[in-house]
mmCIF file of C-alpha atoms in Angstrom:
data_model
loop_
_atom_site.group_PDB
_atom_site.id
_atom_site.type_symbol
_atom_site.label_atom_id
_atom_site.label_comp_id
_atom_site.label_asym_id
_atom_site.label_seq_id
_atom_site.Cartn_x
_atom_site.Cartn_y
_atom_site.Cartn_z
ATOM 1 C CA MET I 1 -59.113 -30.112 -52.201
ATOM 2 C CA ALA I 2 -57.808 -32.121 -54.875
ATOM 3 C CA ALA I 3 -58.653 -29.478 -57.526
ATOM 4 C CA SER I 4 -56.461 -27.013 -55.834
ATOM 5 C CA GLY I 5 -53.779 -29.365 -56.353
ATOM 6 C CA PHE I 6 -53.150 -30.411 -52.827
ATOM 7 C CA THR I 7 -54.136 -33.749 -51.313
ATOM 8 C CA ASP I 8 -52.994 -32.948 -47.703
ATOM 9 C CA LEU I 9 -53.935 -30.043 -45.821
ATOM 10 C CA ARG I 10 -50.727 -29.801 -44.110
ATOM 11 C CA GLU I 11 -49.324 -29.284 -47.696
ATOM 12 C CA LYS I 12 -51.687 -26.501 -48.380
ATOM 13 C CA LEU I 13 -50.956 -24.680 -44.889
ATOM 14 C CA LYS I 14 -47.109 -25.280 -45.842
ATOM 15 C CA SER I 15 -47.353 -23.516 -49.069
ATOM 16 C CA MET I 16 -49.450 -20.699 -47.799
ATOM 17 C CA THR I 17 -46.621 -19.856 -45.213
ATOM 18 C CA PRO I 18 -43.562 -20.441 -47.084
ATOM 19 C CA HIS I 19 -41.351 -18.308 -44.780
ATOM 20 C CA GLY I 20 -42.091 -20.718 -41.880
ATOM 21 C CA GLU I 21 -39.442 -23.044 -42.798
ATOM 22 C CA THR I 22 -37.199 -20.162 -43.757
ATOM 23 C CA ARG I 23 -37.478 -18.405 -40.651
ATOM 24 C CA ARG I 24 -37.188 -21.939 -38.612
ATOM 25 C CA SER I 25 -33.908 -22.437 -40.320
ATOM 26 C CA GLU I 26 -32.480 -19.077 -39.747
ATOM 27 C CA VAL I 27 -33.425 -19.307 -36.090
ATOM 28 C CA SER I 28 -31.632 -22.708 -36.032
ATOM 29 C CA GLN I 29 -28.817 -21.441 -37.783
ATOM 30 C CA SER I 30 -28.575 -18.166 -35.756
ATOM 31 C CA GLY I 31 -28.823 -20.447 -32.594
ATOM 32 C CA TYR I 32 -25.914 -22.393 -33.949
ATOM 33 C CA GLY I 33 -23.842 -19.292 -34.415
ATOM 34 C CA ARG I 34 -24.621 -18.212 -30.947
ATOM 35 C CA LYS I 35 -23.272 -21.300 -29.635
ATOM 36 C CA ARG I 36 -20.289 -21.148 -32.140
ATOM 37 C CA ARG I 37 -19.615 -17.452 -30.556
ATOM 38 C CA ARG I 38 -20.159 -18.602 -27.103
ATOM 39 C CA ARG I 39 -17.620 -21.592 -27.684
ATOM 40 C CA ASP I 40 -15.169 -19.101 -29.468
ATOM 41 C CA SER I 41 -15.494 -16.903 -26.325
ATOM 42 C CA ASP I 42 -15.083 -19.512 -23.920
ATOM 43 C CA GLY I 43 -11.865 -20.557 -25.727
ATOM 44 C CA GLU I 44 -10.479 -16.829 -25.521
ATOM 45 C CA GLN I 45 -11.268 -16.733 -21.882
ATOM 46 C CA SER I 46 -9.588 -20.143 -21.245
ATOM 47 C CA ASP I 47 -6.533 -18.795 -23.211
ATOM 48 C CA HIS I 48 -6.416 -15.597 -21.087
ATOM 49 C CA GLU I 49 -6.781 -17.670 -17.890
ATOM 50 C CA GLU I 50 -3.863 -19.901 -18.891
ATOM 51 C CA GLN I 51 -1.777 -16.659 -19.808
ATOM 52 C CA ARG I 52 -2.380 -15.238 -16.596
ATOM 53 C CA GLU I 53 -1.569 -18.581 -14.659
ATOM 54 C CA LEU I 54 1.760 -18.521 -16.736
ATOM 55 C CA GLN I 55 2.522 -14.907 -15.419
ATOM 56 C CA ALA I 56 1.701 -15.873 -12.044
ATOM 57 C CA HIS I 57 4.091 -18.627 -12.197
ATOM 58 C CA ARG I 58 6.983 -16.701 -13.786
ATOM 59 C CA VAL I 59 6.497 -13.800 -10.842
ATOM 60 C CA LYS I 60 6.779 -16.518 -8.160
ATOM 61 C CA SER I 61 9.843 -17.864 -9.712
ATOM 62 C CA CYS I 62 11.444 -14.388 -9.710
ATOM 63 C CA VAL I 63 10.271 -13.573 -5.835
ATOM 64 C CA LYS I 64 11.919 -14.517 -2.822
ATOM 65 C CA GLN I 65 10.347 -14.202 0.706
ATOM 66 C CA SER I 66 11.579 -15.077 4.023
ATOM 67 C CA SER I 67 10.787 -13.871 7.819
ATOM 68 C CA ILE I 68 13.747 -12.571 9.184
ATOM 69 C CA PHE I 69 13.005 -10.053 11.858
ATOM 70 C CA SER I 70 11.635 -10.841 15.187
ATOM 71 C CA ALA I 71 8.620 -9.332 16.711
ATOM 72 C CA GLU I 72 11.122 -7.440 19.298
ATOM 73 C CA GLU I 73 13.434 -6.372 16.347
ATOM 74 C CA CYS I 74 10.385 -5.248 14.503
ATOM 75 C CA GLN I 75 9.278 -3.137 17.404
ATOM 76 C CA CYS I 76 12.786 -1.425 17.615
ATOM 77 C CA ILE I 77 12.646 -0.369 13.895
ATOM 78 C CA GLU I 78 9.234 0.911 13.996
ATOM 79 C CA SER I 79 10.061 3.456 16.603
ATOM 80 C CA LYS I 80 12.992 4.414 14.655
ATOM 81 C CA ILE I 81 10.341 4.957 11.718
ATOM 82 C CA ASP I 82 8.278 7.020 14.054
ATOM 83 C CA GLU I 83 11.357 9.204 14.840
ATOM 84 C CA VAL I 84 11.660 9.942 11.087
ATOM 85 C CA VAL I 85 8.059 10.745 10.709
ATOM 86 C CA ALA I 86 8.475 13.090 13.887
ATOM 87 C CA LYS I 87 11.365 14.757 12.279
ATOM 88 C CA ALA I 88 9.734 15.367 8.884
ATOM 89 C CA GLU I 89 6.855 17.169 10.741
ATOM 90 C CA LYS I 90 9.455 19.452 12.415
ATOM 91 C CA GLY I 91 10.823 20.225 8.782
ATOM 92 C CA LEU I 92 14.246 18.656 9.877
ATOM 93 C CA TYR I 93 15.053 17.189 6.523
ATOM 94 C CA ARG I 94 16.128 18.402 3.136
ATOM 95 C CA GLU I 95 13.511 19.554 0.545
ATOM 96 C CA HIS I 96 13.366 16.293 -1.496
ATOM 97 C CA THR I 97 13.554 13.854 1.263
ATOM 98 C CA VAL I 98 10.083 13.977 2.296
ATOM 99 C CA ASP I 99 7.042 13.518 -0.291
ATOM 100 C CA ARG I 100 3.671 13.436 1.117
ATOM 101 C CA ALA I 101 0.242 12.243 -0.565
ATOM 102 C CA PRO I 102 -3.031 11.641 0.775
ATOM 103 C CA LEU I 103 -2.505 8.263 3.026
ATOM 104 C CA ARG I 104 0.867 7.693 2.173
ATOM 105 C CA SER I 105 4.372 9.410 2.929
ATOM 106 C CA LYS I 106 7.691 8.751 1.014
ATOM 107 C CA TYR I 107 10.773 9.332 2.998
ATOM 108 C CA PHE I 108 13.902 9.136 0.449
ATOM 109 C CA PHE I 109 17.585 8.628 1.674
ATOM 110 C CA GLY I 110 20.841 8.143 0.032
ATOM 111 C CA GLU I 111 19.194 8.883 -3.405
ATOM 112 C CA GLY I 112 16.014 10.686 -4.559
ATOM 113 C CA TYR I 113 14.615 10.917 -8.086
ATOM 114 C CA THR I 114 12.138 12.915 -10.099
ATOM 115 C CA TYR I 115 9.148 11.326 -11.736
ATOM 116 C CA GLY I 116 5.470 12.531 -13.064
ATOM 117 C CA ALA I 117 4.609 15.751 -13.866
ATOM 118 C CA GLN I 118 7.918 17.334 -12.498
ATOM 119 C CA LEU I 119 9.620 16.158 -16.036
ATOM 120 C CA GLU I 120 9.003 17.642 -19.581
ATOM 121 C CA LYS I 121 8.492 14.132 -21.178
ATOM 122 C CA ARG I 122 6.372 11.713 -18.513
ATOM 123 C CA GLY I 123 6.425 8.096 -18.837
ATOM 124 C CA PRO I 124 8.893 5.178 -17.986
ATOM 125 C CA GLY I 125 12.564 5.903 -18.804
ATOM 126 C CA GLN I 126 12.255 10.091 -18.055
ATOM 127 C CA GLU I 127 13.020 9.638 -14.534
ATOM 128 C CA ARG I 128 15.965 11.400 -13.241
ATOM 129 C CA LEU I 129 18.018 11.048 -10.043
ATOM 130 C CA TYR I 130 18.339 14.544 -8.037
ATOM 131 C CA SER I 131 22.149 15.747 -7.701
ATOM 132 C CA LYS I 132 24.276 14.335 -4.888
ATOM 133 C CA GLY I 133 23.195 15.708 -1.533
ATOM 134 C CA GLU I 134 19.681 16.829 -2.396
ATOM 135 C CA VAL I 135 18.399 14.091 -0.164
ATOM 136 C CA ASP I 136 19.370 13.096 3.444
ATOM 137 C CA GLU I 137 22.022 10.477 3.975
ATOM 138 C CA ILE I 138 20.780 6.828 5.043
ATOM 139 C CA PRO I 139 20.131 6.935 8.874
ATOM 140 C CA ASP I 140 22.787 4.991 10.759
ATOM 141 C CA TRP I 141 19.848 2.831 12.425
ATOM 142 C CA VAL I 142 18.857 1.544 8.846
ATOM 143 C CA TYR I 143 22.341 0.021 8.509
ATOM 144 C CA GLU I 144 22.610 -1.121 11.834
ATOM 145 C CA LEU I 145 19.301 -2.627 12.310
ATOM 146 C CA VAL I 146 18.218 -3.688 8.914
ATOM 147 C CA ILE I 147 20.864 -3.733 6.087
ATOM 148 C CA LYS I 148 23.514 -5.731 8.420
ATOM 149 C CA LYS I 149 21.180 -8.200 8.908
ATOM 150 C CA LEU I 150 20.075 -8.732 5.536
ATOM 151 C CA VAL I 151 23.887 -9.124 4.946
ATOM 152 C CA SER I 152 24.425 -11.342 7.377
ATOM 153 C CA THR I 153 21.565 -13.821 6.283
ATOM 154 C CA ARG I 154 22.852 -13.575 2.642
ATOM 155 C CA VAL I 155 19.977 -11.702 1.247
ATOM 156 C CA ILE I 156 21.983 -8.812 -0.159
ATOM 157 C CA PRO I 157 25.996 -8.555 -0.715
ATOM 158 C CA GLU I 158 27.813 -6.139 1.241
ATOM 159 C CA ASN I 159 27.997 -2.371 0.078
ATOM 160 C CA PHE I 160 24.896 -3.284 -2.217
ATOM 161 C CA VAL I 161 22.482 -0.541 -0.817
ATOM 162 C CA ASN I 162 22.913 3.147 -1.471
ATOM 163 C CA SER I 163 19.318 4.276 -1.243
ATOM 164 C CA ALA I 164 16.720 3.389 1.066
ATOM 165 C CA VAL I 165 12.892 4.587 0.928
ATOM 166 C CA ILE I 166 10.669 4.468 3.844
ATOM 167 C CA ASN I 167 6.934 4.211 2.672
ATOM 168 C CA ASP I 168 4.330 4.927 5.345
ATOM 169 C CA TYR I 169 0.883 4.072 4.556
ATOM 170 C CA GLN I 170 -2.179 4.755 6.347
ATOM 171 C CA PRO I 171 -5.426 2.497 6.386
ATOM 172 C CA GLY I 172 -6.908 2.709 2.696
ATOM 173 C CA GLY I 173 -3.405 3.979 1.194
ATOM 174 C CA CYS I 174 -1.609 2.715 -1.914
ATOM 175 C CA ILE I 175 0.714 3.046 -4.499
ATOM 176 C CA VAL I 176 -0.230 2.596 -8.175
ATOM 177 C CA SER I 177 1.192 -0.130 -10.715
ATOM 178 C CA HIS I 178 4.568 0.710 -11.712
ATOM 179 C CA VAL I 179 7.934 -1.047 -12.476
ATOM 180 C CA ASP I 180 10.911 0.617 -10.486
ATOM 181 C CA PRO I 181 12.832 2.640 -13.156
ATOM 182 C CA ILE I 182 15.006 0.098 -14.853
ATOM 183 C CA HIS I 183 17.559 2.713 -16.255
ATOM 184 C CA ILE I 184 18.142 4.104 -12.487
ATOM 185 C CA PHE I 185 18.223 0.978 -10.199
ATOM 186 C CA GLU I 186 19.881 -2.444 -10.127
ATOM 187 C CA ARG I 187 18.266 -5.481 -9.412
ATOM 188 C CA PRO I 188 17.235 -7.037 -6.937
ATOM 189 C CA ILE I 189 14.686 -4.790 -5.324
ATOM 190 C CA VAL I 190 14.563 -5.663 -1.541
ATOM 191 C CA SER I 191 11.861 -4.490 0.874
ATOM 192 C CA VAL I 192 10.972 -5.247 4.449
ATOM 193 C CA SER I 193 7.662 -4.790 6.101
ATOM 194 C CA PHE I 194 6.800 -3.482 9.366
ATOM 195 C CA PHE I 195 3.688 -2.548 11.655
ATOM 196 C CA SER I 196 1.313 -4.763 9.784
ATOM 197 C CA ASP I 197 0.392 -7.630 7.535
ATOM 198 C CA SER I 198 -0.358 -6.742 3.719
ATOM 199 C CA ALA I 199 -0.132 -7.940 0.229
ATOM 200 C CA LEU I 200 1.746 -7.113 -2.761
ATOM 201 C CA SER I 201 -0.070 -7.459 -6.072
ATOM 202 C CA PHE I 202 1.177 -8.090 -9.654
ATOM 203 C CA GLY I 203 -0.582 -6.900 -12.909
ATOM 204 C CA CYS I 204 -3.294 -4.946 -11.738
ATOM 205 C CA LYS I 205 -4.801 -1.759 -13.617
ATOM 206 C CA PHE I 206 -6.273 1.208 -11.726
ATOM 207 C CA GLN I 207 -9.341 3.317 -12.495
ATOM 208 C CA PHE I 208 -10.276 6.737 -10.551
ATOM 209 C CA LYS I 209 -12.932 8.692 -9.416
ATOM 210 C CA PRO I 210 -13.983 6.208 -7.672
ATOM 211 C CA ILE I 211 -10.743 4.368 -7.109
ATOM 212 C CA ARG I 212 -10.957 0.869 -8.762
ATOM 213 C CA VAL I 213 -8.387 -1.996 -8.945
ATOM 214 C CA SER I 214 -8.645 -4.933 -11.490
ATOM 215 C CA GLU I 215 -8.017 -8.484 -10.010
ATOM 216 C CA PRO I 216 -4.132 -9.285 -9.770
ATOM 217 C CA VAL I 217 -2.544 -11.931 -11.877
ATOM 218 C CA LEU I 218 -0.821 -12.575 -8.393
ATOM 219 C CA SER I 219 -1.358 -11.398 -4.960
ATOM 220 C CA LEU I 220 1.497 -12.383 -2.412
ATOM 221 C CA PRO I 221 0.903 -12.047 1.252
ATOM 222 C CA VAL I 222 3.281 -9.736 2.934
ATOM 223 C CA LYS I 223 3.902 -10.457 6.782
ATOM 224 C CA ARG I 224 5.060 -7.996 9.321
ATOM 225 C CA GLY I 225 9.202 -8.407 9.422
ATOM 226 C CA SER I 226 9.261 -10.221 6.148
ATOM 227 C CA VAL I 227 11.787 -9.413 3.361
ATOM 228 C CA THR I 228 10.406 -9.639 -0.282
ATOM 229 C CA VAL I 229 13.201 -9.778 -2.927
ATOM 230 C CA LEU I 230 12.371 -9.148 -6.615
ATOM 231 C CA SER I 231 14.228 -9.814 -9.638
ATOM 232 C CA GLY I 232 14.074 -10.807 -13.108
ATOM 233 C CA TYR I 233 10.284 -11.228 -14.534
ATOM 234 C CA ALA I 234 8.873 -9.834 -11.266
ATOM 235 C CA ALA I 235 11.111 -6.820 -11.153
ATOM 236 C CA ASP I 236 11.207 -5.994 -14.760
ATOM 237 C CA GLU I 237 8.483 -7.392 -17.044
ATOM 238 C CA ILE I 238 5.333 -6.945 -14.770
ATOM 239 C CA THR I 239 4.007 -3.945 -12.768
ATOM 240 C CA HIS I 240 3.413 -4.326 -9.099
ATOM 241 C CA CYS I 241 1.345 -2.368 -6.608
ATOM 242 C CA ILE I 242 -0.171 -1.901 -3.463
ATOM 243 C CA ARG I 243 -3.894 -1.948 -3.228
ATOM 244 C CA PRO I 244 -6.166 0.324 -1.065
ATOM 245 C CA GLN I 245 -8.010 -2.873 0.201
ATOM 246 C CA ASP I 246 -4.789 -4.573 1.244
ATOM 247 C CA ILE I 247 -3.953 -1.664 3.770
ATOM 248 C CA LYS I 248 -5.972 -2.178 6.682
ATOM 249 C CA GLU I 249 -3.861 -0.772 9.504
ATOM 250 C CA ARG I 250 -0.825 1.398 9.158
ATOM 251 C CA ARG I 251 1.919 -0.382 7.352
ATOM 252 C CA ALA I 252 5.628 0.712 6.347
ATOM 253 C CA VAL I 253 7.859 -0.781 4.181
ATOM 254 C CA ILE I 254 11.763 -0.193 3.761
ATOM 255 C CA ILE I 255 12.754 -0.445 -0.141
ATOM 256 C CA LEU I 256 16.433 -1.223 -0.325
ATOM 257 C CA ARG I 257 18.293 -0.536 -3.730
ATOM 258 C CA ARG I 258 21.313 0.166 -5.635
ATOM 259 C CA THR I 259 21.497 3.020 -8.226
ATOM 260 C CA LYS I 260 23.264 2.457 -11.427
ATOM 261 C CA ALA I 261 26.634 4.129 -12.043
ATOM 262 C CA ASP I 262 25.213 5.547 -15.439
ATOM 263 C CA ALA I 263 21.658 6.429 -14.181
ATOM 264 C CA PRO I 264 20.657 9.806 -15.501
ATOM 265 C CA ARG I 265 20.840 12.795 -12.870
ATOM 266 C CA LEU I 266 19.848 16.333 -12.563
ATOM 267 C CA GLU I 267 23.071 18.164 -11.547
ATOM 268 C CA LEU I 268 23.563 21.738 -10.010
ATOM 269 C CA ASN I 269 24.709 24.298 -12.321
ATOM 270 C CA LEU I 270 25.289 27.944 -11.363
ATOM 271 C CA ALA I 271 24.782 28.987 -14.892
ATOM 272 C CA GLY I 272 21.596 26.571 -14.990
ATOM 273 C CA ASP I 273 20.928 27.201 -18.924
ATOM 274 C CA GLU I 274 23.181 24.415 -20.359
ATOM 275 C CA LEU I 275 21.826 21.921 -17.949
ATOM 276 C CA PHE I 276 18.141 22.584 -18.806
ATOM 277 C CA SER I 277 18.644 23.865 -22.601
ATOM 278 C CA ASN I 278 16.156 21.381 -23.967
ATOM 279 C CA PHE I 279 13.201 22.188 -22.034
ATOM 280 C CA SER I 280 10.960 25.270 -22.142
ATOM 281 C CA PRO I 281 11.491 28.210 -19.794
ATOM 282 C CA SER I 282 8.773 27.256 -17.145
ATOM 283 C CA ARG I 283 10.020 23.727 -17.073
ATOM 284 C CA ARG I 284 13.551 24.803 -16.449
ATOM 285 C CA LYS I 285 12.447 26.674 -13.385
ATOM 286 C CA MET I 286 10.650 23.486 -12.173
ATOM 287 C CA LEU I 287 13.486 20.941 -12.894
ATOM 288 C CA ARG I 288 16.477 23.066 -11.511
ATOM 289 C CA ALA I 289 17.771 21.416 -8.636
ATOM 290 C CA LYS I 290 17.468 23.417 -5.212
ATOM 291 C CA ARG I 291 20.310 23.918 -2.815
ATOM 292 C CA SER I 292 20.307 21.248 -0.039
ATOM 293 C CA ARG I 293 21.973 23.046 2.752
ATOM 294 C CA GLN I 294 18.457 24.990 3.289
ATOM 295 C CA LYS I 295 16.348 23.117 5.632
ATOM 296 C CA ALA I 296 12.824 23.427 4.298
ATOM 297 C CA GLY I 297 9.992 24.580 6.706
ATOM 298 C CA PRO I 298 7.148 22.376 7.749
ATOM 299 C CA ASP I 299 4.815 24.159 5.494
ATOM 300 C CA ALA I 300 6.885 24.075 2.471
ATOM 301 C CA ALA I 301 8.247 20.624 0.860
ATOM 302 C CA HIS I 302 6.226 18.697 3.701
ATOM 303 C CA ARG I 303 3.026 19.900 3.310
ATOM 304 C CA PRO I 304 0.689 16.972 1.568
ATOM 305 C CA ARG I 305 0.879 16.568 -2.123
ATOM 306 C CA VAL I 306 -1.381 14.968 -4.674
ATOM 307 C CA LEU I 307 -1.129 11.167 -5.077
ATOM 308 C CA GLU I 308 1.155 10.315 -7.986
ATOM 309 C CA MET I 309 -1.573 8.553 -9.805
ATOM 310 C CA ASP I 310 -3.618 11.888 -10.006
ATOM 311 C CA LYS I 311 -0.530 14.125 -10.940
ATOM 312 C CA GLU I 312 -1.225 14.160 -14.508
ATOM 313 C CA GLU I 313 -4.773 15.133 -14.060
ATOM 314 C CA ASN I 314 -4.407 17.474 -11.111
ATOM 315 C CA ARG I 315 -1.128 19.192 -11.583
ATOM 316 C CA HIS I 316 -0.723 19.841 -15.416
ATOM 317 C CA PRO I 317 -2.453 22.920 -16.160
ATOM 318 C CA SER I 318 -3.144 22.131 -20.124
ATOM 319 C CA LEU I 319 -5.281 19.077 -19.167
ATOM 320 C CA ILE I 320 -7.426 21.324 -16.829
ATOM 321 C CA CYS I 321 -7.640 23.861 -19.351
ATOM 322 C CA ARG I 322 -8.940 21.697 -21.869
ATOM 323 C CA HIS I 323 -11.597 20.580 -19.637
ATOM 324 C CA ARG I 324 -12.622 24.407 -18.701
ATOM 325 C CA CYS I 325 -12.618 25.528 -22.091
ATOM 326 C CA ARG I 326 -14.935 22.676 -23.287
ATOM 327 C CA SER I 327 -17.183 23.880 -20.251
ATOM 328 C CA GLY I 328 -17.092 27.639 -21.444
ATOM 329 C CA VAL I 329 -14.742 28.974 -18.836
ATOM 330 C CA SER I 330 -11.703 30.859 -20.389
ATOM 331 C CA LEU I 331 -8.223 29.862 -20.555
ATOM 332 C CA ASP I 332 -6.958 32.513 -18.352
ATOM 333 C CA GLY I 333 -9.502 31.694 -15.934
ATOM 334 C CA ALA I 334 -8.544 27.933 -15.850
ATOM 335 C CA ARG I 335 -5.207 28.740 -15.413
ATOM 336 C CA ARG I 336 -6.381 31.275 -12.351
ATOM 337 C CA LYS I 337 -8.103 28.369 -10.861
ATOM 338 C CA PHE I 338 -5.129 26.068 -11.420
ATOM 339 C CA ARG I 339 -3.030 28.299 -9.313
ATOM 340 C CA ASP I 340 -5.681 28.550 -6.496
ATOM 341 C CA PRO I 341 -7.795 25.485 -6.358
ATOM 342 C CA GLY I 342 -9.789 27.018 -3.600
ATOM 343 C CA ARG I 343 -10.541 29.992 -5.471
ATOM 344 C CA ILE I 344 -14.592 30.196 -6.362
ATOM 345 C CA THR I 345 -15.368 31.873 -9.540
ATOM 346 C CA LYS I 346 -18.316 33.913 -10.385
ATOM 347 C CA ARG I 347 -20.161 31.181 -12.236
ATOM 348 C CA GLU I 348 -20.026 28.624 -9.428
ATOM 349 C CA ARG I 349 -21.052 31.393 -6.716
ATOM 350 C CA ARG I 350 -24.359 31.486 -9.060
#
């Protein structure tokens, strides 16, 4: 042992495995790195939570809620909402008054507007009001039973409302995250809830097929007969939505707003070409306002439409064509299938 220059067996073993200490050192350092990364991740998570708490606080500071309508008043108003639904089923409203989607129907009164795939350029800021008279006037009962009480309780000033929308949700219905168009509507935004309790959520993100919704920054309980008023940050700087899991029973909401005097509008134009000169011919036909004196039949404007959250995918031919072309289906074939979703192709028969 001495001849080999080692006086201790442990020294010899150590010299025969020089990588041992290095490996232990690497493991030690990598463990330290993992701990450090974990600490960094924890710090980021903490910052994210603090930011969400700040957002929730800002939302709360810009939301006012109060229970104003009694059970008897709710019952009376709910019977009037049922009458609106019945009239729509009979086709007694103008074409743009009613917009149906699976598990949710919208009824526009006073003012209505275009959105989604109806526009040449989609996205926030592209919405347009319909020309005057394209939707039905606000029903008298909305003024008598709802607006007058909100004025008397000083929720809104007199003569503030010129747009009323009724959203009628079935269980599992929803409306995706959005901000009410800032260039169209004044603030505040006032909503009154009927039929059942629900919740209004802020800062959610939706994913589809299947539908999934992220955790909200804030979820506000919304009671039957309660009034919710959004302004400031809650109305302009963060999205709000109704999640499917929050509609457990039928629920309706009356949204009362005022349109801005300079809000962009689609106007009736007999010549038609000047108004839509910036649009392609196919879009001109889609956007041209239709005469409102003619009543729409039950199978025309009032048949179910695609949810707004699916419009981009299900209504826009170019996206479907791209998908079909990747699958080996011709462009013309994809267009034909888009026009007739129920049509079965030869490929699918096989």
